[in-house]
Amino acid sequence: MTERAETGADSEPSLANDTETRRSADSSERAYHTIRKLLVEFKLKPGERINEVQLSRSLGVSRTPIREALNRLASEGFVSLTPNRGFFIRSLSTEGLLDLYELRSIIECAAFRLMCERAEDSEIDRLRQYWEAIVDGYRDQPPDIILAEDEGFHMLIAQLSGNPEIVGQLASINARIRFIRRIQIEHPSHDKAQITSHSAIVDAAVRRDAENGAKLLREHIEMTVSATQQALKDALLKVFAPDNGAELKRRGRTRDA
Amino acid sequence: MTERAETGADSEPSLANDTETRRSADSSERAYHTIRKLLVEFKLKPGERINEVQLSRSLGVSRTPIREALNRLASEGFVSLTPNRGFFIRSLSTEGLLDLYELRSIIECAAFRLMCERAEDSEIDRLRQYWEAIVDGYRDQPPDIILAEDEGFHMLIAQLSGNPEIVGQLASINARIRFIRRIQIEHPSHDKAQITSHSAIVDAAVRRDAENGAKLLREHIEMTVSATQQALKDALLKVFAPDNGAELKRRGRTRDA
DNA sequence: GAACGCAATAGTGTCGACACTTTCTTGACG
DNA sequence: CGTCAAGAAAGTGTCGACACTATTGCGTTC
């Protein structure tokens, strides 16, 4: 689940992202991942209009797979489509972000409760092991790894809920807030509070203390939300500062991943 | 079925939309709605493979808009896509259905709580009015109307939560279980329990009793789930019985069990 | 007679082209 | 000078065609 291979490795997207629908490494699929990455990394800026021809040149494929990818991204809320004007990058306003985090919190807390009810002991133990295996070196990892590990932790809880719809839904939400999470991780406000939170959550899981665990989880998410808000402001400043983006708008192809 | 587009691509009155991203009445959009309707009405049977060429002939457009629609439907969980074999109609097994209902219950209960916290008095009153306006003739309406009214009731709660992500998510879930709901409405097991449930939920909303209302809502949904399971079995029997369906595949062979 | 392989067919994935719509440019008019 | 309109340019929406993959059907071999 945890989507590795998103950073540099271009050839193997793998990953069943929101449903368990498998896709191969055809152009359409690659386009999907590449564009999503561009969005997540702010290479394509919020509010901007997407030029299909330019994109298709950049990626070296025709417009057909580009449009298929964009349609998919539209269903997932990354971009929006206005009839005869094309796709626009959805600007994630602060309030929109809060809404997403709120939904995430709802779903994760419910997942935790279900996990406490249903999961086997061995599964709960897998959660414990997962966290213990990474907790030591957690802070020393590069941001991408921290991000993946953090996301993996939360996704594992979702999986242990036993409800694949929850897994899919959470995966979709995570994809949309991933760039924010990453920004937050790199921001100075990111500290070890995360670590203690996760450990406490694992403890609650082991004790099958649904009530407490859900509460911890909710607080954990709320905490990161407030930390994230400042990080978001800083990030937006950075993104719209001169000299940063604008590499995709050049006539020539942008070499990418 | 509802409409056919012949050679003349004239301006046609469009079709009702249901989610956030607005689209116009282009082929792609029409294809989306038409195919979704086919799915919802079991005209295309679960598990079946979708033949793009056949479909495009049926709808009188080329494969491109068909594929765009199918991609969208895939993101939403209606169909699945396997790499070089095409789109398949997702068979909603009983357990898959339970998962969906569970997710729905989670989200709706949360929405109710948020509504109790945040909604204006006037908004809560709108919910009350909505229900009171339809409760009298509720049982005498044709199934489609009952379905719409019921769905509208639940969607209104989602809207009053003030979180558009919740609204969108619930709308997507509703679309996927709509055909089941409809079947259940037509089934003898559908009775006035629905009505009393809804009324009690409205009462709780007016009192802003989040805890009680969420509980009622959960029980309400759980109740319909169990009622639905039997209805689903009956419906599947009906669908796979001879002489029904099979109008879209005129010259094909029907070779399944 | 059954398993295997090979040819023929059906079907998806992608492409380039074109029609139609929106946006930009330019020049006339007040 | 600013406004507006007509034409040009850019861009999306859809189409038909073709390459490549999966599947089916047929003939061969054991």
Coordinates of C-alpha atoms (C1' of nucleotides) in Angstrom, one line a residue:
Chain A
M1 CA 0.0 0.0 0.0
T2 CA 2.4 2.7 1.1
E3 CA 3.3 4.1 -2.2
R4 CA 6.9 3.8 -2.7
A5 CA 8.5 4.3 -6.0
E6 CA 6.7 7.6 -6.4
T7 CA 9.8 9.7 -6.1
G8 CA 12.3 8.8 -8.7
A9 CA 11.5 5.4 -10.0
D10 CA 9.4 6.0 -13.0
S11 CA 9.0 2.5 -14.4
E12 CA 7.0 0.8 -11.7
P13 CA 4.1 2.7 -10.4
S14 CA 2.5 -0.4 -8.8
L15 CA 0.0 0.8 -6.3
A16 CA -3.6 0.3 -6.2
N17 CA -4.5 3.7 -5.0
D18 CA -8.1 4.0 -4.1
T19 CA -9.9 1.0 -5.2
E20 CA -8.2 -2.3 -5.7
T21 CA -8.4 -1.8 -9.4
R22 CA -5.1 -2.9 -10.8
R23 CA -3.6 -1.1 -13.7
S24 CA -0.5 -1.8 -15.6
A25 CA 2.3 0.5 -16.6
D26 CA 0.7 1.8 -19.7
S27 CA 0.8 5.4 -20.7
S28 CA -2.4 6.3 -19.1
E29 CA -1.3 4.9 -15.8
R30 CA 2.1 6.6 -15.9
A31 CA 0.5 9.9 -16.9
Y32 CA -1.8 9.6 -13.9
H33 CA 1.1 9.1 -11.5
T34 CA 3.3 11.7 -13.1
I35 CA 0.6 14.3 -13.1
R36 CA -0.4 13.5 -9.6
K37 CA 3.2 13.9 -8.5
L38 CA 3.3 17.3 -10.2
L39 CA 0.3 18.3 -8.3
V40 CA 1.5 17.0 -5.0
E41 CA 4.8 18.8 -5.4
F42 CA 3.3 22.1 -6.5
K43 CA 5.0 21.9 -9.8
L44 CA 1.5 22.7 -11.1
K45 CA 0.2 25.5 -9.1
P46 CA -3.3 25.7 -7.5
G47 CA -5.8 27.5 -9.6
E48 CA -3.8 27.2 -12.8
R49 CA -5.3 25.9 -15.9
I50 CA -3.9 22.7 -17.3
N51 CA -2.8 22.7 -20.9
E52 CA -3.3 19.3 -22.3
V53 CA -1.1 19.7 -25.3
Q54 CA 1.8 21.0 -23.3
L55 CA 1.4 18.2 -20.8
S56 CA 1.3 15.6 -23.5
R57 CA 4.5 17.0 -25.0
S58 CA 6.1 17.0 -21.6
L59 CA 5.2 13.4 -21.0
G60 CA 5.9 12.3 -24.5
V61 CA 2.5 10.8 -25.1
S62 CA -0.7 11.8 -26.9
R63 CA -3.5 13.7 -25.3
T64 CA -5.7 10.6 -24.9
P65 CA -3.9 9.1 -21.9
I66 CA -3.4 12.6 -20.5
R67 CA -7.2 13.1 -20.6
E68 CA -7.8 9.7 -19.0
A69 CA -5.5 10.5 -16.2
L70 CA -7.1 13.9 -15.7
N71 CA -10.5 12.5 -15.6
R72 CA -9.4 10.1 -12.9
L73 CA -7.8 12.9 -11.0
A74 CA -11.0 14.9 -11.3
S75 CA -13.0 12.2 -9.7
E76 CA -10.6 12.1 -6.9
G77 CA -10.8 15.8 -6.3
F78 CA -7.3 16.9 -7.4
V79 CA -8.5 18.9 -10.4
S80 CA -11.8 20.2 -11.6
L81 CA -13.2 20.2 -15.1
T82 CA -15.2 23.0 -16.6
P83 CA -16.9 22.2 -19.8
N84 CA -15.2 23.8 -22.7
R85 CA -12.3 25.3 -20.9
G86 CA -10.5 22.3 -19.6
F87 CA -9.0 21.1 -16.4
F88 CA -8.0 23.4 -13.5
I89 CA -5.9 22.6 -10.6
R90 CA -8.0 22.7 -7.5
S91 CA -6.7 25.2 -5.1
L92 CA -6.8 23.7 -1.7
S93 CA -7.8 26.6 0.5
T94 CA -7.2 26.5 4.2
E95 CA -10.8 25.8 4.9
G96 CA -10.9 23.0 2.3
L97 CA -8.0 21.5 4.0
L98 CA -9.7 21.6 7.3
D99 CA -12.6 19.8 5.8
L100 CA -10.4 17.1 4.5
Y101 CA -8.6 16.6 7.8
E102 CA -12.0 16.5 9.5
L103 CA -13.1 13.7 7.2
R104 CA -9.9 11.9 7.7
S105 CA -10.2 12.1 11.5
I106 CA -13.7 10.7 11.3
I107 CA -12.7 7.8 9.2
E108 CA -9.6 7.0 11.1
C109 CA -11.3 7.1 14.5
A110 CA -13.9 4.8 13.2
A111 CA -11.3 2.5 11.7
F112 CA -9.6 2.3 15.0
R113 CA -12.7 1.3 16.8
L114 CA -13.5 -1.4 14.3
M115 CA -9.9 -2.6 14.6
C116 CA -10.3 -3.0 18.3
E117 CA -13.5 -5.0 17.8
R118 CA -12.4 -7.2 15.0
A119 CA -8.7 -7.6 14.5
E120 CA -6.9 -10.7 15.5
D121 CA -4.3 -10.4 18.2
S122 CA -1.7 -11.2 15.7
E123 CA -2.8 -8.3 13.5
I124 CA -2.7 -5.9 16.4
D125 CA 0.7 -7.2 17.0
R126 CA 1.7 -6.4 13.4
L127 CA 0.8 -2.8 14.1
R128 CA 2.9 -2.8 17.2
Q129 CA 5.8 -4.3 15.3
Y130 CA 5.4 -1.9 12.4
W131 CA 5.7 1.0 14.7
E132 CA 8.5 -0.4 16.8
A133 CA 10.5 -1.2 13.8
I134 CA 10.6 2.4 12.6
V135 CA 10.3 4.4 15.8
D136 CA 14.0 4.4 16.5
G137 CA 15.3 5.9 13.4
Y138 CA 12.1 7.8 12.7
R139 CA 13.4 11.3 13.1
D140 CA 16.6 10.7 11.2
Q141 CA 15.0 9.7 8.0
P142 CA 14.6 12.0 5.0
P143 CA 11.2 13.6 4.7
D144 CA 9.9 11.2 2.1
I145 CA 10.6 8.2 4.2
I146 CA 9.0 9.8 7.3
L147 CA 6.0 10.6 5.3
A148 CA 5.7 7.1 3.9
E149 CA 6.1 5.6 7.3
D150 CA 3.6 7.9 8.9
E151 CA 1.1 7.3 6.2
G152 CA 1.8 3.6 6.4
F153 CA 1.0 3.6 10.1
H154 CA -2.3 5.2 9.6
M155 CA -3.1 3.0 6.6
L156 CA -2.4 -0.1 8.6
I157 CA -5.0 0.8 11.1
A158 CA -7.4 1.3 8.3
Q159 CA -6.6 -2.1 7.0
L160 CA -7.0 -3.8 10.3
S161 CA -10.5 -2.4 10.4
G162 CA -11.3 -5.1 7.9
N163 CA -13.3 -2.7 5.7
P164 CA -11.7 -2.2 2.3
E165 CA -13.9 0.7 1.6
I166 CA -12.4 2.5 4.5
V167 CA -9.0 1.6 3.2
G168 CA -9.7 3.0 -0.2
Q169 CA -11.3 6.1 1.1
L170 CA -8.5 6.9 3.4
A171 CA -6.0 6.3 0.7
S172 CA -7.7 8.8 -1.5
I173 CA -7.8 11.4 1.2
N174 CA -4.1 10.7 2.0
A175 CA -3.2 11.3 -1.5
R176 CA -4.8 14.6 -1.5
I177 CA -3.2 15.9 1.6
R178 CA 0.1 14.3 1.1
F179 CA 1.9 17.4 -0.1
I180 CA 0.7 19.2 2.9
R181 CA 1.9 16.5 5.2
R182 CA 5.2 16.6 3.5
I183 CA 5.5 20.3 3.9
Q184 CA 4.6 19.9 7.5
I185 CA 7.2 17.3 8.1
E186 CA 9.9 19.6 6.7
H187 CA 8.6 22.5 8.8
P188 CA 10.3 23.3 12.1
S189 CA 7.0 22.8 13.9
H190 CA 7.3 19.1 13.3
D191 CA 8.7 17.5 16.4
K192 CA 8.6 14.5 18.4
A193 CA 5.1 14.9 19.5
Q194 CA 4.2 12.7 16.6
I195 CA 6.3 9.9 18.0
T196 CA 4.7 9.9 21.4
S197 CA 1.3 10.1 19.9
H198 CA 1.9 7.1 17.7
S199 CA 3.3 5.1 20.6
A200 CA 0.3 5.9 22.8
I201 CA -2.0 4.9 20.0
V202 CA -0.3 1.6 19.7
D203 CA -0.6 1.1 23.4
A204 CA -4.3 1.7 23.2
A205 CA -4.6 -0.7 20.4
V206 CA -2.8 -3.4 22.3
R207 CA -5.2 -2.9 25.2
R208 CA -8.0 -2.8 22.7
D209 CA -9.1 0.5 24.3
A210 CA -11.2 1.8 21.5
E211 CA -12.5 4.8 23.3
N212 CA -9.2 6.1 24.4
G213 CA -7.4 5.2 21.2
A214 CA -9.9 7.0 19.1
K215 CA -9.6 10.0 21.3
L216 CA -5.8 10.0 21.0
L217 CA -6.1 9.6 17.3
R218 CA -8.4 12.5 17.0
E219 CA -6.2 14.7 19.1
H220 CA -3.2 13.6 17.1
I221 CA -4.8 14.6 13.9
E222 CA -6.1 17.9 15.3
M223 CA -2.7 18.7 16.6
T224 CA -1.1 18.2 13.2
V225 CA -3.8 20.3 11.6
S226 CA -3.0 23.3 13.6
A227 CA 0.7 22.8 13.1
T228 CA 0.0 22.4 9.4
Q229 CA -1.8 25.6 9.0
Q230 CA 1.3 27.7 9.6
A231 CA 3.3 25.4 7.5
L232 CA 0.8 25.8 4.7
K233 CA 1.2 29.6 4.8
D234 CA 4.9 29.4 4.6
A235 CA 4.7 26.9 1.8
L236 CA 2.4 28.9 -0.3
L237 CA 4.7 31.9 0.0
K238 CA 7.5 29.7 -1.2
V239 CA 5.6 28.3 -4.1
F240 CA 4.5 31.6 -5.4
A241 CA 7.8 33.2 -4.9
P242 CA 9.7 33.9 -8.2
D243 CA 12.2 31.5 -9.6
N244 CA 10.7 28.4 -8.0
G245 CA 8.2 26.8 -10.3
A246 CA 7.7 27.6 -14.0
E247 CA 9.8 24.8 -15.3
L248 CA 7.0 23.0 -16.9
K249 CA 5.8 26.0 -18.9
R250 CA 8.9 26.1 -21.0
R251 CA 8.3 25.1 -24.6
G252 CA 10.7 22.2 -24.5
R253 CA 10.0 19.1 -22.6
T254 CA 10.7 19.0 -18.9
R255 CA 12.7 16.1 -18.1
D256 CA 11.0 14.4 -15.2
A257 CA 11.4 11.3 -13.2
Chain B
M1 CA -32.8 4.2 -23.8
T2 CA -33.6 7.7 -22.5
E3 CA -32.2 9.5 -25.4
R4 CA -30.3 8.8 -28.5
A5 CA -27.9 11.1 -30.2
E6 CA -27.9 10.7 -33.9
T7 CA -25.6 12.3 -36.3
G8 CA -26.7 15.8 -35.6
A9 CA -24.9 17.0 -32.5
D10 CA -27.5 19.6 -31.7
S11 CA -27.8 21.3 -28.4
E12 CA -29.9 19.1 -26.2
P13 CA -31.2 19.9 -22.8
S14 CA -28.8 18.4 -20.4
L15 CA -29.3 16.0 -17.6
A16 CA -29.4 16.5 -13.9
N17 CA -26.0 16.4 -12.2
D18 CA -25.2 15.2 -8.8
T19 CA -21.7 16.1 -7.6
E20 CA -19.5 19.0 -7.4
T21 CA -17.6 19.3 -10.6
R22 CA -19.9 20.7 -13.2
R23 CA -19.9 19.4 -16.7
S24 CA -21.9 20.3 -19.7
A25 CA -24.0 18.1 -21.9
D26 CA -21.2 16.8 -24.0
S27 CA -21.0 13.2 -25.1
S28 CA -18.7 12.2 -22.3
E29 CA -21.1 13.5 -19.7
R30 CA -24.1 11.9 -21.3
A31 CA -22.3 8.7 -21.6
Y32 CA -21.4 8.8 -17.9
H33 CA -24.9 9.2 -16.8
T34 CA -26.3 6.7 -19.2
I35 CA -23.8 4.0 -18.3
R36 CA -24.3 4.7 -14.7
K37 CA -28.0 4.3 -15.1
L38 CA -27.4 1.0 -16.9
L39 CA -25.4 -0.2 -14.0
V40 CA -27.8 1.0 -11.4
E41 CA -30.7 -0.7 -13.1
F42 CA -28.8 -3.9 -13.6
K43 CA -29.0 -3.6 -17.4
L44 CA -25.4 -4.4 -17.2
K45 CA -24.9 -7.3 -14.9
P46 CA -22.3 -7.6 -12.1
G47 CA -19.1 -9.3 -13.1
E48 CA -19.7 -8.8 -16.8
R49 CA -17.1 -7.5 -19.1
I50 CA -17.9 -4.2 -20.8
N51 CA -17.5 -4.1 -24.5
E52 CA -16.5 -0.6 -25.5
V53 CA -17.3 -0.9 -29.1
Q54 CA -20.8 -2.3 -28.5
L55 CA -21.5 0.4 -25.9
S56 CA -20.3 3.1 -28.2
R57 CA -22.6 1.8 -30.9
S58 CA -25.5 1.7 -28.5
L59 CA -25.0 5.2 -27.4
G60 CA -24.2 6.5 -30.8
V61 CA -20.8 8.0 -29.9
S62 CA -17.2 7.0 -30.4
R63 CA -15.2 5.1 -27.9
T64 CA -13.4 8.1 -26.6
P65 CA -16.3 9.6 -24.5
I66 CA -17.2 6.0 -23.5
R67 CA -13.7 5.5 -22.1
E68 CA -13.7 8.8 -20.3
A69 CA -17.0 7.9 -18.6
L70 CA -15.8 4.4 -17.7
N71 CA -12.6 5.9 -16.2
R72 CA -14.7 8.1 -14.1
L73 CA -16.9 5.3 -13.0
A74 CA -13.8 3.3 -12.2
S75 CA -12.6 6.0 -9.8
E76 CA -16.0 5.9 -8.2
G77 CA -16.0 2.2 -7.7
F78 CA -18.7 1.2 -10.1
V79 CA -16.5 -0.7 -12.5
S80 CA -12.9 -2.0 -12.4
L81 CA -10.3 -1.9 -15.0
T82 CA -7.8 -4.7 -15.6
P83 CA -5.0 -3.7 -17.9
N84 CA -5.3 -5.2 -21.2
R85 CA -8.7 -6.7 -20.8
G86 CA -10.9 -3.8 -20.2
F87 CA -13.6 -2.7 -17.8
F88 CA -15.6 -5.1 -15.7
I89 CA -18.8 -4.4 -13.8
R90 CA -18.0 -4.6 -10.2
S91 CA -20.0 -7.3 -8.6
L92 CA -21.2 -5.9 -5.3
S93 CA -21.0 -9.0 -3.1
T94 CA -23.0 -9.1 0.1
E95 CA -19.9 -8.4 2.1
G96 CA -18.9 -5.6 -0.1
L97 CA -22.3 -4.1 0.4
L98 CA -21.9 -4.4 4.2
D99 CA -18.6 -2.5 4.0
L100 CA -20.2 0.3 2.0
Y101 CA -23.1 0.6 4.4
E102 CA -20.7 0.6 7.3
L103 CA -18.8 3.4 5.8
R104 CA -22.0 5.2 5.2
S105 CA -23.1 4.8 8.7
I106 CA -19.7 6.2 10.0
I107 CA -19.9 9.2 7.8
E108 CA -23.6 10.0 8.5
C109 CA -23.3 9.7 12.2
A110 CA -20.3 12.0 12.2
A111 CA -22.3 14.4 10.0
F112 CA -25.1 14.4 12.4
R113 CA -22.8 15.2 15.3
L114 CA -21.3 18.1 13.3
M115 CA -24.7 19.3 12.4
C116 CA -25.7 19.5 16.0
E117 CA -22.6 21.4 16.8
R118 CA -22.6 23.9 14.0
A119 CA -25.8 24.3 12.2
E120 CA -27.9 27.4 12.6
D121 CA -31.3 27.0 14.1
S122 CA -32.9 27.9 10.9
E123 CA -30.9 25.2 9.1
I124 CA -32.1 22.5 11.6
D125 CA -35.5 23.8 11.0
R126 CA -35.1 23.3 7.3
L127 CA -34.4 19.6 8.0
R128 CA -37.5 19.4 10.0
Q129 CA -39.5 21.1 7.3
Y130 CA -38.1 18.9 4.6
W131 CA -39.2 15.8 6.4
E132 CA -42.6 17.1 7.5
A133 CA -43.3 18.2 4.0
I134 CA -42.9 14.7 2.6
V135 CA -43.8 12.5 5.6
D136 CA -47.5 12.5 4.9
G137 CA -47.5 11.1 1.4
Y138 CA -44.3 9.2 1.9
R139 CA -45.6 5.7 1.5
D140 CA -47.9 6.4 -1.4
Q141 CA -45.2 7.7 -3.7
P142 CA -43.7 5.6 -6.5
P143 CA -40.4 4.0 -5.6
D144 CA -38.2 6.4 -7.4
I145 CA -39.7 9.3 -5.5
I146 CA -39.4 7.6 -2.2
L147 CA -35.8 6.8 -3.0
A148 CA -35.1 10.4 -3.9
E149 CA -36.8 11.8 -0.8
D150 CA -35.0 9.3 1.5
E151 CA -31.7 10.1 -0.1
G152 CA -32.4 13.8 0.1
F153 CA -33.1 13.5 3.8
H154 CA -29.8 11.9 4.5
M155 CA -27.9 14.3 2.2
L156 CA -29.4 17.3 3.9
I157 CA -27.9 16.2 7.2
A158 CA -24.6 15.8 5.4
Q159 CA -24.9 19.3 4.1
L160 CA -25.8 20.8 7.4
S161 CA -22.6 19.3 8.7
G162 CA -21.0 22.2 6.9
N163 CA -18.3 20.0 5.4
P164 CA -18.5 19.7 1.7
E165 CA -16.1 16.8 1.6
I166 CA -18.5 14.8 3.7
V167 CA -21.3 15.8 1.3
G168 CA -19.2 14.6 -1.7
Q169 CA -18.2 11.4 -0.1
L170 CA -21.7 10.5 0.9
A171 CA -23.0 11.4 -2.5
S172 CA -20.6 9.0 -4.0
I173 CA -21.5 6.2 -1.6
N174 CA -25.2 6.8 -2.2
A175 CA -24.8 6.5 -5.9
R176 CA -23.2 3.2 -5.5
I177 CA -25.9 1.8 -3.2
R178 CA -28.8 3.5 -4.9
F179 CA -29.9 0.5 -6.9
I180 CA -29.8 -1.6 -3.7
R181 CA -31.8 1.0 -1.9
R182 CA -34.3 1.0 -4.6
I183 CA -34.7 -2.7 -4.6
Q184 CA -35.2 -2.6 -0.9
I185 CA -37.9 0.0 -1.2
E186 CA -39.8 -2.2 -3.6
H187 CA -39.4 -5.2 -1.4
P188 CA -42.2 -6.2 1.0
S189 CA -39.8 -5.8 3.9
H190 CA -39.9 -2.1 3.4
D191 CA -42.3 -0.7 5.9
K192 CA -43.1 2.2 8.1
A193 CA -40.2 1.7 10.4
Q194 CA -38.4 4.0 8.1
I195 CA -40.8 6.8 8.8
T196 CA -40.7 6.6 12.5
S197 CA -36.9 6.4 12.3
H198 CA -36.7 9.6 10.3
S199 CA -39.1 11.4 12.6
A200 CA -37.1 10.4 15.7
I201 CA -33.9 11.6 14.0
V202 CA -35.5 14.9 13.3
D203 CA -36.6 15.2 16.9
A204 CA -33.0 14.5 18.1
A205 CA -31.7 17.1 15.6
V206 CA -34.1 19.7 16.9
R207 CA -33.0 19.0 20.5
R208 CA -29.4 19.0 19.2
D209 CA -29.0 15.7 20.9
A210 CA -26.0 14.5 19.0
E211 CA -25.4 11.3 21.0
N212 CA -28.9 10.1 20.7
G213 CA -29.4 11.1 17.1
A214 CA -26.2 9.4 16.0
K215 CA -27.3 6.3 17.7
L216 CA -30.7 6.4 16.0
L217 CA -29.1 7.0 12.7
R218 CA -26.8 4.1 13.2
E219 CA -29.6 1.8 14.2
H220 CA -31.6 3.1 11.3
I221 CA -28.9 2.2 8.8
E222 CA -28.2 -1.1 10.4
M223 CA -31.8 -2.0 10.2
T224 CA -32.1 -1.2 6.6
V225 CA -28.9 -3.2 6.0
S226 CA -30.4 -6.4 7.4
A227 CA -33.6 -5.8 5.5
T228 CA -31.6 -5.2 2.4
Q229 CA -29.7 -8.4 2.5
Q230 CA -32.8 -10.5 1.8
A231 CA -33.9 -8.0 -0.8
L232 CA -30.6 -8.3 -2.5
K233 CA -30.8 -12.0 -2.8
D234 CA -34.2 -11.8 -4.3
A235 CA -33.1 -9.2 -6.7
L236 CA -30.1 -11.1 -7.9
L237 CA -32.3 -14.0 -8.6
K238 CA -34.6 -11.8 -10.6
V239 CA -31.8 -10.3 -12.5
F240 CA -30.2 -13.5 -13.5
A241 CA -33.4 -15.1 -14.4
P242 CA -34.1 -15.5 -18.1
D243 CA -36.1 -13.1 -20.2
N244 CA -35.1 -10.2 -18.2
G245 CA -32.4 -7.8 -19.4
A246 CA -30.4 -8.8 -22.4
E247 CA -31.6 -6.0 -24.5
L248 CA -28.3 -4.3 -24.8
K249 CA -26.5 -7.2 -26.2
R250 CA -28.8 -8.2 -28.9
R251 CA -26.5 -10.0 -31.2
G252 CA -24.2 -11.3 -28.5
R253 CA -24.4 -14.7 -27.0
T254 CA -25.4 -15.1 -23.4
R255 CA -23.3 -17.8 -22.2
D256 CA -23.1 -17.3 -18.5
A257 CA -24.6 -19.6 -15.9
Chain C
dG1 C1' -9.6 -38.7 -27.9
dA2 C1' -7.0 -35.1 -25.4
dA3 C1' -3.4 -31.8 -25.0
dC4 C1' -0.8 -28.6 -27.4
dG5 C1' 0.4 -25.0 -30.5
dC6 C1' -0.6 -21.9 -34.2
dA7 C1' -3.6 -18.9 -36.9
dA8 C1' -7.6 -16.0 -37.0
dT9 C1' -10.5 -13.0 -34.6
dA10 C1' -12.0 -9.7 -31.3
dG11 C1' -10.9 -6.0 -28.3
dT12 C1' -8.2 -2.6 -25.9
dG13 C1' -4.7 1.3 -25.8
dT14 C1' -3.0 5.1 -28.2
dC15 C1' -2.4 8.2 -31.9
dG16 C1' -3.1 12.1 -35.2
dA17 C1' -6.6 14.8 -37.3
dC18 C1' -10.5 17.8 -37.4
dA19 C1' -14.6 20.4 -35.7
dC20 C1' -16.1 23.5 -32.6
dT21 C1' -15.4 26.8 -28.6
dT22 C1' -12.9 30.0 -26.1
dT23 C1' -9.4 33.5 -25.9
dC24 C1' -6.3 36.8 -27.8
dT25 C1' -5.0 40.3 -31.3
dT26 C1' -5.8 43.9 -34.1
dG27 C1' -7.9 47.6 -36.2
dA28 C1' -12.1 50.6 -37.0
dC29 C1' -15.2 53.7 -34.8
dG30 C1' -17.1 56.6 -31.1
Chain D
dC1 C1' -7.8 57.0 -25.6
dG2 C1' -11.3 53.7 -24.7
dT3 C1' -14.8 50.3 -26.6
dC4 C1' -16.1 47.1 -29.4
dA5 C1' -16.1 43.7 -33.3
dA6 C1' -14.1 40.7 -36.5
dG7 C1' -10.6 37.7 -37.5
dA8 C1' -6.7 34.8 -35.9
dA9 C1' -4.8 31.8 -32.7
dA10 C1' -5.0 28.5 -29.1
dG11 C1' -7.3 24.8 -26.9
dT12 C1' -10.7 21.3 -25.9
dG13 C1' -14.0 17.5 -27.4
dT14 C1' -14.6 13.8 -30.5
dC15 C1' -13.6 10.8 -34.2
dG16 C1' -11.8 7.0 -37.1
dA17 C1' -7.7 4.4 -37.7
dC18 C1' -4.0 1.4 -36.4
dA19 C1' -0.8 -1.3 -33.3
dC20 C1' -0.6 -4.6 -30.0
dT21 C1' -2.6 -7.9 -26.7
dA22 C1' -5.9 -11.4 -25.3
dT23 C1' -9.0 -14.9 -26.7
dT24 C1' -11.1 -18.1 -29.6
dG25 C1' -11.1 -21.7 -33.0
dC26 C1' -8.8 -25.1 -35.7
dG27 C1' -5.6 -28.5 -36.9
dT28 C1' -1.7 -31.4 -35.6
dT29 C1' 0.6 -34.7 -32.7
dC30 C1' 0.9 -38.2 -29.4

